[in-house]
Amino acid sequence: MTHTSPSVHRAALLASAAAVLGLLTACGSGGGTSGAPRQVSGTAAPATGDTTAGTTSGTAPGTDSATNSGAAPPSGAATTGSARGTGGTRTTATSTRCHTSELRASVGRDDPGAGQENFPVVLTNTSGRTCTVRGYPGAAFVDSAGRQLGPDPKRSPGTPTTVTLRPGSSAWAGLTFSHPQVSGARAATPAALIVTPPDERDHLTVKWTAGQVPVGGNASSVFLTVLGPGTAP
């Protein structure tokens, strides 16, 4: 049997140990350091969110809509005229009615006949917009102190229609009563006629220069017709 010297035997053992240690080191590396953070190349795609005008991209503040994942808004969501951050449509009711501040009142020439006095009460659009009137105006005779003379006028039968008034255009209603000297009604001479446009509360004041009007008695009724286009029949 061949005898191996102790020095040779120790050298062989050291060589084997070095080889085993090298194998263990190579198996544990995994191609890099275990647990080190890895960086992914590229950038995250921007969130699309709600593209409604007036809102920022992504999730609108104060809503329960989709998050920054780029999900589309719920089906049926309004996208035109929407309020900021709500996704709903803001609707504003716009009235076309003529307001008192947009009108001027006047009384046209008397057209008498068979003891009747017939005056056109005219409303003229003095504003810069087109507006409408419909139905009966309100009216009352008053004295110089603003006290009403006689009862409110009655409404003559008629079918209200909507009258469109462009700037400068007019509508009229007939104011009719029996002359006091013919009817025998108690009479007074008004200082003014106050006129209230349909559906308005504020009135317009027109100086009255046509003499006496009936204010009491069985034949004291004053009548108003519905408004029609123009300034007279």
Tab-separated table of C-alpha atoms in Angstrom:
chain	number	residue	atom	x	y	z
A	1	MET	CA	0.000	0.000	0.000
A	2	THR	CA	1.327	3.374	-0.906
A	3	HIS	CA	2.100	5.612	2.059
A	4	THR	CA	1.085	9.256	1.765
A	5	SER	CA	2.993	11.798	3.735
A	6	PRO	CA	1.073	13.992	6.148
A	7	SER	CA	1.897	17.165	4.209
A	8	VAL	CA	0.528	15.763	0.982
A	9	HIS	CA	-2.611	14.561	2.753
A	10	ARG	CA	-3.206	18.024	4.269
A	11	ALA	CA	-2.757	19.652	0.876
A	12	ALA	CA	-5.333	17.338	-0.639
A	13	LEU	CA	-7.824	18.122	2.132
A	14	LEU	CA	-7.368	21.886	1.714
A	15	ALA	CA	-7.914	21.595	-2.043
A	16	SER	CA	-11.148	19.641	-1.543
A	17	ALA	CA	-12.427	22.150	1.005
A	18	ALA	CA	-11.708	25.055	-1.346
A	19	ALA	CA	-13.594	23.332	-4.166
A	20	VAL	CA	-16.672	22.691	-1.964
A	21	LEU	CA	-16.655	26.307	-0.716
A	22	GLY	CA	-16.556	27.574	-4.315
A	23	LEU	CA	-19.589	25.483	-5.240
A	24	LEU	CA	-21.572	26.747	-2.230
A	25	THR	CA	-20.742	30.374	-3.074
A	26	ALA	CA	-21.858	29.990	-6.704
A	27	CYS	CA	-25.186	28.352	-5.740
A	28	GLY	CA	-26.133	31.077	-3.221
A	29	SER	CA	-25.524	34.130	-5.437
A	30	GLY	CA	-28.597	33.731	-7.749
A	31	GLY	CA	-26.983	36.072	-10.268
A	32	GLY	CA	-27.068	39.017	-7.814
A	33	THR	CA	-27.450	40.021	-4.204
A	34	SER	CA	-30.554	38.483	-2.588
A	35	GLY	CA	-33.174	41.046	-1.378
A	36	ALA	CA	-31.770	44.046	-3.294
A	37	PRO	CA	-34.537	46.351	-4.796
A	38	ARG	CA	-35.093	46.085	-8.554
A	39	GLN	CA	-36.001	49.067	-10.746
A	40	VAL	CA	-38.433	48.525	-13.654
A	41	SER	CA	-37.605	50.491	-16.760
A	42	GLY	CA	-40.188	52.947	-18.229
A	43	THR	CA	-42.759	55.295	-16.622
A	44	ALA	CA	-46.326	54.800	-15.359
A	45	ALA	CA	-49.094	55.682	-17.816
A	46	PRO	CA	-51.003	58.879	-16.880
A	47	ALA	CA	-54.487	58.454	-15.410
A	48	THR	CA	-57.274	59.404	-17.819
A	49	GLY	CA	-60.170	59.787	-15.389
A	50	ASP	CA	-63.015	62.187	-16.268
A	51	THR	CA	-62.361	64.309	-19.352
A	52	THR	CA	-65.316	66.612	-18.767
A	53	ALA	CA	-64.485	70.277	-19.311
A	54	GLY	CA	-63.996	72.118	-16.065
A	55	THR	CA	-62.593	69.149	-14.143
A	56	THR	CA	-59.029	68.026	-13.715
A	57	SER	CA	-57.828	64.737	-15.144
A	58	GLY	CA	-58.086	61.778	-12.856
A	59	THR	CA	-60.607	61.484	-10.066
A	60	ALA	CA	-62.713	64.595	-9.546
A	61	PRO	CA	-62.585	65.899	-5.987
A	62	GLY	CA	-65.470	64.929	-3.776
A	63	THR	CA	-66.823	62.167	-6.023
A	64	ASP	CA	-67.012	58.403	-5.909
A	65	SER	CA	-65.870	57.957	-9.498
A	66	ALA	CA	-63.002	55.749	-10.704
A	67	THR	CA	-59.527	56.263	-9.269
A	68	ASN	CA	-56.315	57.013	-11.167
A	69	SER	CA	-56.404	53.609	-12.858
A	70	GLY	CA	-57.636	55.237	-16.061
A	71	ALA	CA	-61.140	53.749	-15.804
A	72	ALA	CA	-63.774	55.487	-17.914
A	73	PRO	CA	-66.619	57.421	-16.217
A	74	PRO	CA	-69.850	55.474	-15.556
A	75	SER	CA	-72.033	54.929	-18.594
A	76	GLY	CA	-74.544	57.752	-19.055
A	77	ALA	CA	-72.547	60.395	-17.218
A	78	ALA	CA	-73.233	63.865	-18.582
A	79	THR	CA	-70.326	65.534	-20.322
A	80	THR	CA	-71.887	68.737	-21.616
A	81	GLY	CA	-72.453	71.708	-19.348
A	82	SER	CA	-71.474	69.676	-16.304
A	83	ALA	CA	-70.870	71.227	-12.920
A	84	ARG	CA	-67.281	71.112	-11.630
A	85	GLY	CA	-66.487	67.926	-9.732
A	86	THR	CA	-69.975	66.418	-9.967
A	87	GLY	CA	-70.268	64.820	-13.385
A	88	GLY	CA	-73.931	65.980	-13.458
A	89	THR	CA	-75.577	68.507	-15.729
A	90	ARG	CA	-76.261	71.968	-14.332
A	91	THR	CA	-79.508	73.307	-15.787
A	92	THR	CA	-80.599	76.883	-15.377
A	93	ALA	CA	-84.152	77.842	-16.074
A	94	THR	CA	-84.209	80.885	-18.280
A	95	SER	CA	-87.420	82.912	-18.387
A	96	THR	CA	-88.366	84.808	-21.538
A	97	ARG	CA	-91.075	86.842	-19.794
A	98	CYS	CA	-90.807	90.610	-20.033
A	99	HIS	CA	-90.186	92.153	-16.632
A	100	THR	CA	-91.551	95.501	-15.535
A	101	SER	CA	-88.092	97.080	-15.637
A	102	GLU	CA	-87.839	96.172	-19.330
A	103	LEU	CA	-91.095	97.832	-20.378
A	104	ARG	CA	-92.597	101.275	-20.844
A	105	ALA	CA	-96.340	101.847	-20.527
A	106	SER	CA	-98.403	104.408	-22.426
A	107	VAL	CA	-102.045	105.124	-23.234
A	108	GLY	CA	-102.997	105.616	-26.852
A	109	ARG	CA	-105.673	107.808	-28.429
A	110	ASP	CA	-109.306	107.312	-27.448
A	111	ASP	CA	-111.549	105.670	-30.055
A	112	PRO	CA	-115.048	106.466	-28.727
A	113	GLY	CA	-118.269	104.941	-29.968
A	114	ALA	CA	-121.884	104.605	-28.758
A	115	GLY	CA	-121.129	106.162	-25.389
A	116	GLN	CA	-118.070	103.943	-24.913
A	117	GLU	CA	-114.510	105.133	-24.346
A	118	ASN	CA	-111.841	102.834	-25.773
A	119	PHE	CA	-108.155	103.343	-25.023
A	120	PRO	CA	-105.236	101.124	-26.005
A	121	VAL	CA	-102.885	100.503	-23.082
A	122	VAL	CA	-99.502	99.886	-24.683
A	123	LEU	CA	-96.456	98.036	-23.309
A	124	THR	CA	-93.209	98.629	-25.228
A	125	ASN	CA	-90.038	96.597	-24.837
A	126	THR	CA	-87.251	99.044	-23.950
A	127	SER	CA	-84.650	96.388	-23.154
A	128	GLY	CA	-81.953	94.985	-25.388
A	129	ARG	CA	-83.366	91.461	-25.419
A	130	THR	CA	-86.413	89.773	-26.902
A	131	CYS	CA	-89.050	88.899	-24.309
A	132	THR	CA	-92.704	87.866	-24.149
A	133	VAL	CA	-96.002	88.949	-22.604
A	134	ARG	CA	-99.131	86.851	-22.289
A	135	GLY	CA	-102.614	87.463	-20.962
A	136	TYR	CA	-104.112	90.450	-19.197
A	137	PRO	CA	-102.217	93.374	-17.698
A	138	GLY	CA	-103.289	94.806	-14.378
A	139	ALA	CA	-104.596	98.384	-14.259
A	140	ALA	CA	-106.098	100.883	-11.826
A	141	PHE	CA	-106.884	104.595	-11.755
A	142	VAL	CA	-105.278	106.541	-8.888
A	143	ASP	CA	-105.442	110.085	-7.572
A	144	SER	CA	-102.481	112.412	-6.986
A	145	ALA	CA	-101.806	110.727	-3.632
A	146	GLY	CA	-101.686	107.291	-5.223
A	147	ARG	CA	-105.048	106.154	-3.819
A	148	GLN	CA	-107.059	103.892	-6.096
A	149	LEU	CA	-110.227	105.313	-7.616
A	150	GLY	CA	-112.992	102.791	-8.210
A	151	PRO	CA	-112.817	99.001	-8.366
A	152	ASP	CA	-110.276	96.943	-10.318
A	153	PRO	CA	-111.081	96.586	-14.016
A	154	LYS	CA	-112.883	93.441	-15.124
A	155	ARG	CA	-111.524	91.120	-17.793
A	156	SER	CA	-113.291	90.979	-21.117
A	157	PRO	CA	-113.621	87.441	-22.523
A	158	GLY	CA	-110.636	86.512	-24.662
A	159	THR	CA	-108.039	83.848	-25.382
A	160	PRO	CA	-104.556	84.725	-24.117
A	161	THR	CA	-101.727	84.300	-26.606
A	162	THR	CA	-98.000	84.749	-26.187
A	163	VAL	CA	-96.797	87.982	-27.777
A	164	THR	CA	-93.083	88.107	-28.583
A	165	LEU	CA	-91.573	91.562	-28.245
A	166	ARG	CA	-88.271	92.292	-29.905
A	167	PRO	CA	-86.476	95.398	-28.624
A	168	GLY	CA	-88.678	98.390	-29.474
A	169	SER	CA	-91.796	96.285	-30.211
A	170	SER	CA	-95.124	96.747	-28.438
A	171	ALA	CA	-98.238	94.919	-27.271
A	172	TRP	CA	-101.559	96.503	-26.371
A	173	ALA	CA	-104.709	95.755	-24.359
A	174	GLY	CA	-108.034	97.562	-24.672
A	175	LEU	CA	-109.258	99.673	-21.730
A	176	THR	CA	-113.004	100.268	-22.108
A	177	PHE	CA	-115.702	101.961	-20.041
A	178	SER	CA	-118.994	103.813	-20.468
A	179	HIS	CA	-118.657	107.568	-20.307
A	180	PRO	CA	-120.025	108.786	-16.955
A	181	GLN	CA	-122.169	111.490	-18.584
A	182	VAL	CA	-123.918	108.761	-20.559
A	183	SER	CA	-124.115	106.020	-17.908
A	184	GLY	CA	-124.823	108.254	-14.915
A	185	ALA	CA	-122.055	106.595	-12.883
A	186	ARG	CA	-120.234	108.511	-10.172
A	187	ALA	CA	-117.115	109.994	-11.754
A	188	ALA	CA	-113.653	111.180	-10.820
A	189	THR	CA	-110.675	112.547	-12.681
A	190	PRO	CA	-107.605	110.354	-12.080
A	191	ALA	CA	-104.082	111.679	-11.885
A	192	ALA	CA	-102.617	108.504	-13.339
A	193	LEU	CA	-103.234	105.009	-14.574
A	194	ILE	CA	-100.995	102.352	-13.060
A	195	VAL	CA	-100.262	99.353	-15.287
A	196	THR	CA	-98.820	96.021	-14.152
A	197	PRO	CA	-97.432	93.674	-16.827
A	198	PRO	CA	-98.672	90.061	-16.742
A	199	ASP	CA	-97.132	87.925	-13.984
A	200	GLU	CA	-95.243	90.892	-12.529
A	201	ARG	CA	-95.629	92.665	-9.181
A	202	ASP	CA	-94.072	96.049	-9.935
A	203	HIS	CA	-96.171	98.516	-11.893
A	204	LEU	CA	-95.654	101.366	-14.340
A	205	THR	CA	-97.309	104.780	-13.952
A	206	VAL	CA	-98.859	106.665	-16.860
A	207	LYS	CA	-100.144	110.216	-16.493
A	208	TRP	CA	-103.897	110.312	-17.208
A	209	THR	CA	-105.057	113.249	-19.361
A	210	ALA	CA	-108.342	111.914	-20.759
A	211	GLY	CA	-110.729	113.379	-18.202
A	212	GLN	CA	-113.326	111.693	-16.033
A	213	VAL	CA	-113.744	107.968	-15.525
A	214	PRO	CA	-116.493	106.000	-13.730
A	215	VAL	CA	-115.583	105.076	-10.149
A	216	GLY	CA	-118.907	104.075	-8.581
A	217	GLY	CA	-122.499	103.083	-9.314
A	218	ASN	CA	-124.114	100.375	-11.393
A	219	ALA	CA	-122.413	101.447	-14.626
A	220	SER	CA	-118.947	102.011	-13.238
A	221	SER	CA	-117.280	98.888	-14.623
A	222	VAL	CA	-114.002	99.247	-16.517
A	223	PHE	CA	-112.926	96.385	-18.770
A	224	LEU	CA	-109.555	95.142	-20.036
A	225	THR	CA	-108.857	92.842	-22.980
A	226	VAL	CA	-106.000	90.393	-23.448
A	227	LEU	CA	-102.729	91.678	-24.854
A	228	GLY	CA	-102.170	91.514	-28.599
A	229	PRO	CA	-99.289	92.586	-30.850
A	230	GLY	CA	-98.943	96.213	-31.943
A	231	THR	CA	-100.065	99.524	-30.497
A	232	ALA	CA	-103.752	99.651	-31.490
A	233	PRO	CA	-106.502	97.571	-33.158
